[in-house]
Amino acid sequence: MQALKGRDFLSLLDLSPAELAELLELAANMKSGKVTARCEKILGLLFSKASTRTRVSFSAAMYQLGGQVMDLNPMVTQVSRGEPLQDTARVLDRYLDVLAIRTFAQADLETYAKYAEIPVINALTDWAHPCQALADLMTIKECFGQFSGVTVSYFGDGNNVAHSLMLGCAMMGMNVRVATPPDYQPNGSVVGKAKTFAGDRSEVVVTTDAIAAAKGTHVLYTDVWASMGQEAEADSRIPVFQPYQINSELLKYADPEAIVLHCLPAHRGEEITDAVIEGDQSRVWDQAENRMHAQKALLASVLGATFEG
Ligand code: CP
Ligand code: NVA
């Protein structure tokens, strides 16, 4: 997808809805083998938080494209000793072709992107997880064949995953409902942007009522109640978030054909029950697989790979 060549992907807002749809189509075609891409470039992974899926799916995707990966663990680089981000960015720019960053503040990611000429990809910040949303949207399209008329309901914390999911669903014309405890609603500006994308073709609802959000929905989605960096609050959050657990009772309110998604890692017995994540309606393993296909399409596009097919 030539239009993305050389561009950053710091949030879904870096793409137009048409570009997002085209990227998802490319990812599906690369997954099925209809389209192949070759790109002998170097990806750097600069992760300040733990990761299984993002780290491994980015690495596998890059190797499959014919490229190489360098794991730039901040603890073994000068990043953890306080080298300014803008200096690190300008130096890494001279060695690498693309940089995927997992960090805390979105502003830090933006600083890296400002000082590095190469494409910078958001591999999760406290504010957004756009690569996750690519896989989520890809999975929803695989399950329902279309976006139009699909309702996606998110239960839990109005966090990074919720933000990107809301934006992505609204950009693709789906209805989106977010049910959270009163003090954990998604950022108002993200909600506003999602509403603008939805316009009058779909609905964006933020509520504290989990049952209302579940009624007739096609997709039930949840994430951990305490994100990375919020470990100290984990125990006190459990009773507050309990009414937002995805369990067999909540599932009864949804459409009978509804699917269940979770970005993983899951905390069984907290945001989702073991019976639901292991149940017939769970699509979490396909969703995790799609991280790799979606990011392969993204990497190939921002790197200006040669496509065939
Ligand atoms: N879903 C996700 O980003 O998982 P990791 O934290 O394991 O990368
Ligand atoms: N909201 C979670 C997502 C983990 C993939 C976190 O930021 O820790």
mmCIF file of C-alpha atoms and ligand atoms in Angstrom:
data_model
loop_
_atom_site.group_PDB
_atom_site.id
_atom_site.type_symbol
_atom_site.label_atom_id
_atom_site.label_comp_id
_atom_site.label_asym_id
_atom_site.label_seq_id
_atom_site.Cartn_x
_atom_site.Cartn_y
_atom_site.Cartn_z
ATOM 1 C CA MET A 1 0.000 0.000 0.000
ATOM 2 C CA GLN A 2 2.120 2.844 -1.357
ATOM 3 C CA ALA A 3 0.202 5.697 0.315
ATOM 4 C CA LEU A 4 1.639 4.749 3.727
ATOM 5 C CA LYS A 5 5.291 4.657 2.626
ATOM 6 C CA GLY A 6 7.511 6.564 5.068
ATOM 7 C CA ARG A 7 4.636 7.465 7.407
ATOM 8 C CA ASP A 8 4.362 7.097 11.173
ATOM 9 C CA PHE A 9 1.593 5.106 12.854
ATOM 10 C CA LEU A 10 1.230 6.697 16.279
ATOM 11 C CA SER A 11 -2.533 6.315 16.464
ATOM 12 C CA LEU A 12 -5.400 5.294 14.181
ATOM 13 C CA LEU A 13 -5.855 9.018 13.606
ATOM 14 C CA ASP A 14 -2.767 8.842 11.372
ATOM 15 C CA LEU A 15 -4.933 7.002 8.808
ATOM 16 C CA SER A 16 -8.051 8.114 7.009
ATOM 17 C CA PRO A 17 -10.971 5.669 7.208
ATOM 18 C CA ALA A 18 -10.332 4.751 3.556
ATOM 19 C CA GLU A 19 -6.638 4.054 4.285
ATOM 20 C CA LEU A 20 -7.570 1.952 7.312
ATOM 21 C CA ALA A 21 -10.001 -0.093 5.214
ATOM 22 C CA GLU A 22 -7.340 -0.571 2.526
ATOM 23 C CA LEU A 23 -4.723 -1.649 5.083
ATOM 24 C CA LEU A 24 -7.128 -4.220 6.570
ATOM 25 C CA GLU A 25 -7.874 -5.534 3.072
ATOM 26 C CA LEU A 26 -4.146 -5.854 2.392
ATOM 27 C CA ALA A 27 -3.653 -7.703 5.698
ATOM 28 C CA ALA A 28 -6.436 -10.154 4.788
ATOM 29 C CA ASN A 29 -4.909 -10.708 1.341
ATOM 30 C CA MET A 30 -1.451 -11.262 2.833
ATOM 31 C CA LYS A 31 -2.925 -13.699 5.350
ATOM 32 C CA SER A 32 -4.620 -15.722 2.592
ATOM 33 C CA GLY A 33 -1.479 -15.635 0.422
ATOM 34 C CA LYS A 34 -3.196 -13.696 -2.367
ATOM 35 C CA VAL A 35 -0.647 -10.913 -1.927
ATOM 36 C CA THR A 36 2.990 -11.344 -0.918
ATOM 37 C CA ALA A 37 5.568 -8.724 -0.002
ATOM 38 C CA ARG A 38 9.340 -8.655 0.236
ATOM 39 C CA CYS A 39 11.285 -6.132 2.262
ATOM 40 C CA GLU A 40 14.878 -6.675 3.416
ATOM 41 C CA LYS A 41 14.933 -3.899 6.002
ATOM 42 C CA ILE A 42 15.689 -3.607 9.742
ATOM 43 C CA LEU A 43 13.039 -3.156 12.439
ATOM 44 C CA GLY A 44 14.012 -1.938 15.914
ATOM 45 C CA LEU A 45 11.825 -2.813 18.915
ATOM 46 C CA LEU A 46 12.170 -0.286 21.748
ATOM 47 C CA PHE A 47 9.894 -1.643 24.466
ATOM 48 C CA SER A 48 9.777 -0.133 27.976
ATOM 49 C CA LYS A 49 6.992 -2.502 29.057
ATOM 50 C CA ALA A 50 6.556 -6.284 28.928
ATOM 51 C CA SER A 51 5.154 -7.875 25.780
ATOM 52 C CA THR A 52 4.587 -11.324 24.354
ATOM 53 C CA ARG A 53 2.261 -10.837 21.367
ATOM 54 C CA THR A 54 3.486 -7.486 20.099
ATOM 55 C CA ARG A 55 7.161 -8.357 20.369
ATOM 56 C CA VAL A 56 6.832 -11.792 18.762
ATOM 57 C CA SER A 57 4.241 -10.877 16.119
ATOM 58 C CA PHE A 58 6.307 -7.889 14.940
ATOM 59 C CA SER A 59 9.449 -10.044 14.845
ATOM 60 C CA ALA A 60 7.784 -12.922 12.995
ATOM 61 C CA ALA A 61 6.183 -10.498 10.524
ATOM 62 C CA MET A 62 9.516 -8.817 9.786
ATOM 63 C CA TYR A 63 11.321 -12.136 9.325
ATOM 64 C CA GLN A 64 8.567 -13.337 6.987
ATOM 65 C CA LEU A 65 9.059 -10.197 4.898
ATOM 66 C CA GLY A 66 12.754 -11.047 4.607
ATOM 67 C CA GLY A 67 13.883 -8.386 7.075
ATOM 68 C CA GLN A 68 15.783 -8.359 10.368
ATOM 69 C CA VAL A 69 14.799 -7.335 13.898
ATOM 70 C CA MET A 70 16.816 -5.743 16.711
ATOM 71 C CA ASP A 71 15.421 -5.909 20.240
ATOM 72 C CA LEU A 72 16.482 -2.631 21.856
ATOM 73 C CA ASN A 73 15.608 -3.418 25.457
ATOM 74 C CA PRO A 74 15.880 -0.036 27.232
ATOM 75 C CA MET A 75 17.691 -1.725 30.143
ATOM 76 C CA VAL A 76 20.672 -2.636 27.991
ATOM 77 C CA THR A 77 20.772 0.583 25.992
ATOM 78 C CA GLN A 78 21.498 4.097 27.251
ATOM 79 C CA VAL A 79 17.745 4.843 27.276
ATOM 80 C CA SER A 80 17.418 3.581 30.869
ATOM 81 C CA ARG A 81 20.370 5.798 31.889
ATOM 82 C CA GLY A 82 18.590 8.930 30.776
ATOM 83 C CA GLU A 83 19.890 9.641 27.271
ATOM 84 C CA PRO A 84 17.429 12.194 25.851
ATOM 85 C CA LEU A 85 14.743 10.680 23.632
ATOM 86 C CA GLN A 86 15.495 13.131 20.852
ATOM 87 C CA ASP A 87 19.145 12.017 20.778
ATOM 88 C CA THR A 88 18.243 8.329 20.844
ATOM 89 C CA ALA A 89 15.740 8.905 18.049
ATOM 90 C CA ARG A 90 18.243 10.682 15.785
ATOM 91 C CA VAL A 91 20.869 7.980 16.315
ATOM 92 C CA LEU A 92 18.549 5.000 15.805
ATOM 93 C CA ASP A 93 17.287 6.708 12.662
ATOM 94 C CA ARG A 94 20.778 6.293 11.152
ATOM 95 C CA TYR A 95 20.872 2.497 11.738
ATOM 96 C CA LEU A 96 17.301 1.273 11.354
ATOM 97 C CA ASP A 97 14.539 1.442 8.742
ATOM 98 C CA VAL A 98 11.516 1.371 11.075
ATOM 99 C CA LEU A 99 11.036 1.603 14.844
ATOM 100 C CA ALA A 100 8.222 0.089 16.929
ATOM 101 C CA ILE A 101 7.996 1.661 20.390
ATOM 102 C CA ARG A 102 6.127 0.532 23.513
ATOM 103 C CA THR A 103 6.211 3.152 26.230
ATOM 104 C CA PHE A 104 4.114 5.052 28.770
ATOM 105 C CA ALA A 105 3.399 8.599 27.559
ATOM 106 C CA GLN A 106 2.055 9.211 24.058
ATOM 107 C CA ALA A 107 4.085 12.453 24.171
ATOM 108 C CA ASP A 108 7.322 10.437 24.412
ATOM 109 C CA LEU A 109 6.321 8.420 21.348
ATOM 110 C CA GLU A 110 5.622 11.677 19.528
ATOM 111 C CA THR A 111 9.082 12.962 20.473
ATOM 112 C CA TYR A 112 10.703 9.856 18.981
ATOM 113 C CA ALA A 113 8.620 10.317 15.822
ATOM 114 C CA LYS A 114 9.529 13.988 15.572
ATOM 115 C CA TYR A 115 13.276 13.355 15.738
ATOM 116 C CA ALA A 116 13.461 10.112 13.721
ATOM 117 C CA GLU A 117 12.905 10.394 9.994
ATOM 118 C CA ILE A 118 12.118 6.684 9.689
ATOM 119 C CA PRO A 119 8.554 5.461 10.305
ATOM 120 C CA VAL A 120 7.711 5.119 14.007
ATOM 121 C CA ILE A 121 4.961 2.705 15.041
ATOM 122 C CA ASN A 122 3.010 2.772 18.312
ATOM 123 C CA ALA A 123 3.403 -0.686 19.864
ATOM 124 C CA LEU A 124 1.290 0.502 22.878
ATOM 125 C CA THR A 125 1.267 3.618 24.991
ATOM 126 C CA ASP A 126 -0.924 4.502 27.962
ATOM 127 C CA TRP A 127 -3.189 6.327 25.499
ATOM 128 C CA ALA A 128 -3.482 4.011 22.504
ATOM 129 C CA HIS A 129 -2.842 0.530 21.120
ATOM 130 C CA PRO A 130 -3.528 0.991 17.408
ATOM 131 C CA CYS A 131 -1.777 -2.206 16.247
ATOM 132 C CA GLN A 132 -4.135 -4.138 18.508
ATOM 133 C CA ALA A 133 -7.087 -2.394 16.896
ATOM 134 C CA LEU A 134 -5.889 -3.453 13.427
ATOM 135 C CA ALA A 135 -6.033 -7.112 14.524
ATOM 136 C CA ASP A 136 -9.388 -6.564 16.268
ATOM 137 C CA LEU A 137 -10.959 -5.067 13.150
ATOM 138 C CA MET A 138 -9.466 -7.765 10.946
ATOM 139 C CA THR A 139 -10.949 -10.465 13.202
ATOM 140 C CA ILE A 140 -14.387 -8.829 13.247
ATOM 141 C CA LYS A 141 -14.401 -8.619 9.430
ATOM 142 C CA GLU A 142 -13.392 -12.296 9.187
ATOM 143 C CA CYS A 143 -16.236 -13.311 11.500
ATOM 144 C CA PHE A 144 -19.034 -11.161 10.073
ATOM 145 C CA GLY A 145 -17.884 -10.558 6.489
ATOM 146 C CA GLN A 146 -18.578 -6.831 6.829
ATOM 147 C CA PHE A 147 -18.485 -3.956 9.294
ATOM 148 C CA SER A 148 -21.798 -2.351 8.490
ATOM 149 C CA GLY A 149 -24.525 -3.248 10.997
ATOM 150 C CA VAL A 150 -22.095 -4.801 13.499
ATOM 151 C CA THR A 151 -22.188 -3.643 17.141
ATOM 152 C CA VAL A 152 -19.056 -3.939 19.285
ATOM 153 C CA SER A 153 -19.318 -3.653 23.077
ATOM 154 C CA TYR A 154 -16.285 -3.122 25.275
ATOM 155 C CA PHE A 155 -16.482 -3.811 29.027
ATOM 156 C CA GLY A 156 -13.978 -2.653 31.656
ATOM 157 C CA ASP A 157 -11.423 0.134 31.831
ATOM 158 C CA GLY A 158 -11.625 3.059 29.388
ATOM 159 C CA ASN A 159 -7.944 2.548 28.575
ATOM 160 C CA ASN A 160 -5.515 2.454 25.625
ATOM 161 C CA VAL A 161 -7.170 -0.623 24.093
ATOM 162 C CA ALA A 162 -10.647 0.883 24.522
ATOM 163 C CA HIS A 163 -9.525 4.140 22.880
ATOM 164 C CA SER A 164 -8.119 2.476 19.766
ATOM 165 C CA LEU A 165 -11.034 0.050 19.518
ATOM 166 C CA MET A 166 -13.576 2.901 19.739
ATOM 167 C CA LEU A 167 -11.823 4.908 17.047
ATOM 168 C CA GLY A 168 -11.349 1.898 14.774
ATOM 169 C CA CYS A 169 -14.958 0.733 15.056
ATOM 170 C CA ALA A 170 -16.299 4.220 14.415
ATOM 171 C CA MET A 171 -13.942 4.715 11.460
ATOM 172 C CA MET A 172 -15.252 1.481 9.926
ATOM 173 C CA GLY A 173 -18.884 2.455 10.486
ATOM 174 C CA MET A 174 -19.671 0.009 13.294
ATOM 175 C CA ASN A 175 -21.738 0.772 16.372
ATOM 176 C CA VAL A 176 -19.587 0.891 19.476
ATOM 177 C CA ARG A 177 -20.586 0.789 23.125
ATOM 178 C CA VAL A 178 -18.158 1.203 26.016
ATOM 179 C CA ALA A 179 -19.315 0.163 29.497
ATOM 180 C CA THR A 180 -17.049 1.212 32.364
ATOM 181 C CA PRO A 181 -17.290 2.134 36.041
ATOM 182 C CA PRO A 182 -18.105 5.872 36.404
ATOM 183 C CA ASP A 183 -14.522 6.933 37.177
ATOM 184 C CA TYR A 184 -12.917 4.907 34.389
ATOM 185 C CA GLN A 185 -14.578 6.233 31.247
ATOM 186 C CA PRO A 186 -12.549 6.714 28.062
ATOM 187 C CA ASN A 187 -10.925 10.062 27.303
ATOM 188 C CA GLY A 188 -13.513 12.637 26.231
ATOM 189 C CA SER A 189 -11.574 13.769 23.188
ATOM 190 C CA VAL A 190 -11.317 10.191 21.907
ATOM 191 C CA VAL A 191 -15.060 9.750 22.405
ATOM 192 C CA GLY A 192 -15.652 13.018 20.532
ATOM 193 C CA LYS A 193 -13.472 11.915 17.619
ATOM 194 C CA ALA A 194 -15.198 8.518 17.484
ATOM 195 C CA LYS A 195 -18.582 10.295 17.378
ATOM 196 C CA THR A 196 -17.368 12.486 14.540
ATOM 197 C CA PHE A 197 -16.287 9.436 12.521
ATOM 198 C CA ALA A 198 -19.576 7.694 13.252
ATOM 199 C CA GLY A 199 -21.648 10.708 12.179
ATOM 200 C CA ASP A 200 -25.196 9.551 11.549
ATOM 201 C CA ARG A 201 -24.269 6.197 10.057
ATOM 202 C CA SER A 202 -23.488 4.476 13.388
ATOM 203 C CA GLU A 203 -23.689 4.947 17.151
ATOM 204 C CA VAL A 204 -21.028 5.601 19.817
ATOM 205 C CA VAL A 205 -22.296 5.040 23.360
ATOM 206 C CA VAL A 206 -20.423 5.421 26.652
ATOM 207 C CA THR A 207 -22.315 3.987 29.609
ATOM 208 C CA THR A 208 -21.903 2.608 33.119
ATOM 209 C CA ASP A 209 -24.549 -0.066 32.425
ATOM 210 C CA ALA A 210 -22.928 -3.349 31.354
ATOM 211 C CA ILE A 211 -26.230 -5.079 30.625
ATOM 212 C CA ALA A 212 -27.435 -2.247 28.393
ATOM 213 C CA ALA A 213 -24.125 -2.478 26.501
ATOM 214 C CA ALA A 214 -24.473 -6.245 26.109
ATOM 215 C CA LYS A 215 -28.052 -6.306 24.786
ATOM 216 C CA GLY A 216 -28.106 -7.665 21.227
ATOM 217 C CA THR A 217 -24.417 -6.944 20.651
ATOM 218 C CA HIS A 218 -22.334 -8.903 18.140
ATOM 219 C CA VAL A 219 -18.905 -8.532 19.765
ATOM 220 C CA LEU A 220 -18.080 -8.524 23.487
ATOM 221 C CA TYR A 221 -14.569 -7.255 24.190
ATOM 222 C CA THR A 222 -12.596 -6.806 27.374
ATOM 223 C CA ASP A 223 -9.088 -6.050 28.608
ATOM 224 C CA VAL A 224 -7.258 -6.235 31.919
ATOM 225 C CA TRP A 225 -8.695 -4.019 34.683
ATOM 226 C CA ALA A 226 -5.273 -2.639 35.704
ATOM 227 C CA SER A 227 -2.911 -1.906 32.839
ATOM 228 C CA MET A 228 0.880 -1.999 32.896
ATOM 229 C CA GLY A 229 2.019 0.784 35.213
ATOM 230 C CA GLN A 230 -1.156 0.504 37.352
ATOM 231 C CA GLU A 231 -0.146 -2.643 39.249
ATOM 232 C CA ALA A 232 -0.476 -0.903 42.645
ATOM 233 C CA GLU A 233 -4.201 -0.331 41.980
ATOM 234 C CA ALA A 234 -4.912 -3.885 40.792
ATOM 235 C CA ASP A 235 -6.484 -5.226 44.003
ATOM 236 C CA SER A 236 -8.588 -2.146 44.768
ATOM 237 C CA ARG A 237 -9.968 -2.130 41.233
ATOM 238 C CA ILE A 238 -11.379 -5.685 41.412
ATOM 239 C CA PRO A 239 -14.646 -4.888 43.285
ATOM 240 C CA VAL A 240 -15.194 -1.716 41.225
ATOM 241 C CA PHE A 241 -14.884 -3.564 37.913
ATOM 242 C CA GLN A 242 -16.686 -6.799 38.910
ATOM 243 C CA PRO A 243 -20.026 -5.762 37.289
ATOM 244 C CA TYR A 244 -18.165 -5.440 33.958
ATOM 245 C CA GLN A 245 -16.822 -9.010 33.865
ATOM 246 C CA ILE A 246 -17.597 -10.938 30.664
ATOM 247 C CA ASN A 247 -19.199 -14.112 31.967
ATOM 248 C CA SER A 248 -21.877 -16.577 30.846
ATOM 249 C CA GLU A 249 -24.637 -14.434 32.378
ATOM 250 C CA LEU A 250 -23.614 -11.302 30.452
ATOM 251 C CA LEU A 251 -23.278 -13.340 27.246
ATOM 252 C CA LYS A 252 -26.988 -14.281 27.480
ATOM 253 C CA TYR A 253 -27.946 -10.686 26.683
ATOM 254 C CA ALA A 254 -25.885 -10.624 23.471
ATOM 255 C CA ASP A 255 -26.829 -11.765 19.989
ATOM 256 C CA PRO A 256 -26.773 -15.606 19.918
ATOM 257 C CA GLU A 257 -24.047 -15.474 17.224
ATOM 258 C CA ALA A 258 -21.921 -12.988 19.181
ATOM 259 C CA ILE A 259 -18.170 -13.467 19.451
ATOM 260 C CA VAL A 260 -15.883 -12.694 22.385
ATOM 261 C CA LEU A 261 -12.564 -10.889 21.975
ATOM 262 C CA HIS A 262 -9.750 -10.024 24.397
ATOM 263 C CA CYS A 263 -6.446 -8.412 23.468
ATOM 264 C CA LEU A 264 -4.661 -10.703 25.987
ATOM 265 C CA PRO A 265 -2.999 -11.307 28.381
ATOM 266 C CA ALA A 266 -6.196 -12.389 30.173
ATOM 267 C CA HIS A 267 -6.836 -12.597 33.888
ATOM 268 C CA ARG A 268 -9.335 -15.429 34.145
ATOM 269 C CA GLY A 269 -11.820 -14.830 36.960
ATOM 270 C CA GLU A 270 -11.345 -11.063 36.728
ATOM 271 C CA GLU A 271 -12.332 -9.347 33.450
ATOM 272 C CA ILE A 272 -13.352 -12.654 31.811
ATOM 273 C CA THR A 273 -14.287 -16.081 33.096
ATOM 274 C CA ASP A 274 -12.446 -19.239 32.130
ATOM 275 C CA ALA A 275 -15.692 -20.677 30.690
ATOM 276 C CA VAL A 276 -16.114 -17.717 28.316
ATOM 277 C CA ILE A 277 -12.527 -17.411 27.096
ATOM 278 C CA GLU A 278 -12.430 -21.176 26.491
ATOM 279 C CA GLY A 279 -16.012 -21.259 25.172
ATOM 280 C CA ASP A 280 -17.427 -21.646 21.646
ATOM 281 C CA GLN A 281 -17.890 -17.924 21.131
ATOM 282 C CA SER A 282 -14.297 -16.975 21.934
ATOM 283 C CA ARG A 283 -12.171 -15.876 18.971
ATOM 284 C CA VAL A 284 -9.180 -14.694 21.005
ATOM 285 C CA TRP A 285 -6.602 -17.014 19.387
ATOM 286 C CA ASP A 286 -7.553 -15.907 15.860
ATOM 287 C CA GLN A 287 -7.412 -12.328 17.129
ATOM 288 C CA ALA A 288 -3.902 -12.876 18.521
ATOM 289 C CA GLU A 289 -2.789 -14.487 15.235
ATOM 290 C CA ASN A 290 -4.089 -11.498 13.321
ATOM 291 C CA ARG A 291 -1.648 -9.220 15.149
ATOM 292 C CA MET A 292 1.057 -10.717 12.947
ATOM 293 C CA HIS A 293 -0.846 -10.437 9.656
ATOM 294 C CA ALA A 294 -1.995 -6.877 10.320
ATOM 295 C CA GLN A 295 1.464 -5.695 11.387
ATOM 296 C CA LYS A 296 3.072 -7.426 8.399
ATOM 297 C CA ALA A 297 0.822 -5.402 6.106
ATOM 298 C CA LEU A 298 1.618 -2.254 8.089
ATOM 299 C CA LEU A 299 5.401 -2.832 8.047
ATOM 300 C CA ALA A 300 5.418 -3.669 4.342
ATOM 301 C CA SER A 301 3.416 -0.518 3.635
ATOM 302 C CA VAL A 302 5.411 1.983 5.682
ATOM 303 C CA LEU A 303 8.653 0.465 4.360
ATOM 304 C CA GLY A 304 7.533 0.676 0.735
ATOM 305 C CA ALA A 305 7.920 -3.071 0.143
ATOM 306 C CA THR A 306 7.511 -4.704 -3.239
ATOM 307 C CA PHE A 307 4.109 -6.352 -3.416
ATOM 308 C CA GLU A 308 3.110 -9.218 -5.700
ATOM 309 C CA GLY A 309 -0.361 -10.577 -6.359
HETATM 310 N N1 CP B 1 -2.141 -7.643 23.294
HETATM 311 C C1 CP B 1 -0.843 -7.301 23.486
HETATM 312 O O1 CP B 1 -0.382 -6.217 23.092
HETATM 313 O O2 CP B 1 -0.113 -8.262 24.110
HETATM 314 P P1 CP B 1 1.394 -8.105 24.605
HETATM 315 O O3 CP B 1 1.383 -7.150 25.770
HETATM 316 O O4 CP B 1 1.787 -9.510 25.018
HETATM 317 O O5 CP B 1 2.231 -7.589 23.498
HETATM 318 N N1 NVA B 2 -4.349 -2.201 28.654
HETATM 319 C C1 NVA B 2 -3.291 -3.171 28.716
HETATM 320 C C2 NVA B 2 -3.089 -3.808 27.389
HETATM 321 C C3 NVA B 2 -2.053 -4.899 27.362
HETATM 322 C C4 NVA B 2 -1.882 -5.471 25.987
HETATM 323 C C5 NVA B 2 -2.016 -2.491 29.217
HETATM 324 O O1 NVA B 2 -1.744 -1.371 28.773
HETATM 325 O O2 NVA B 2 -1.321 -3.081 30.022
#
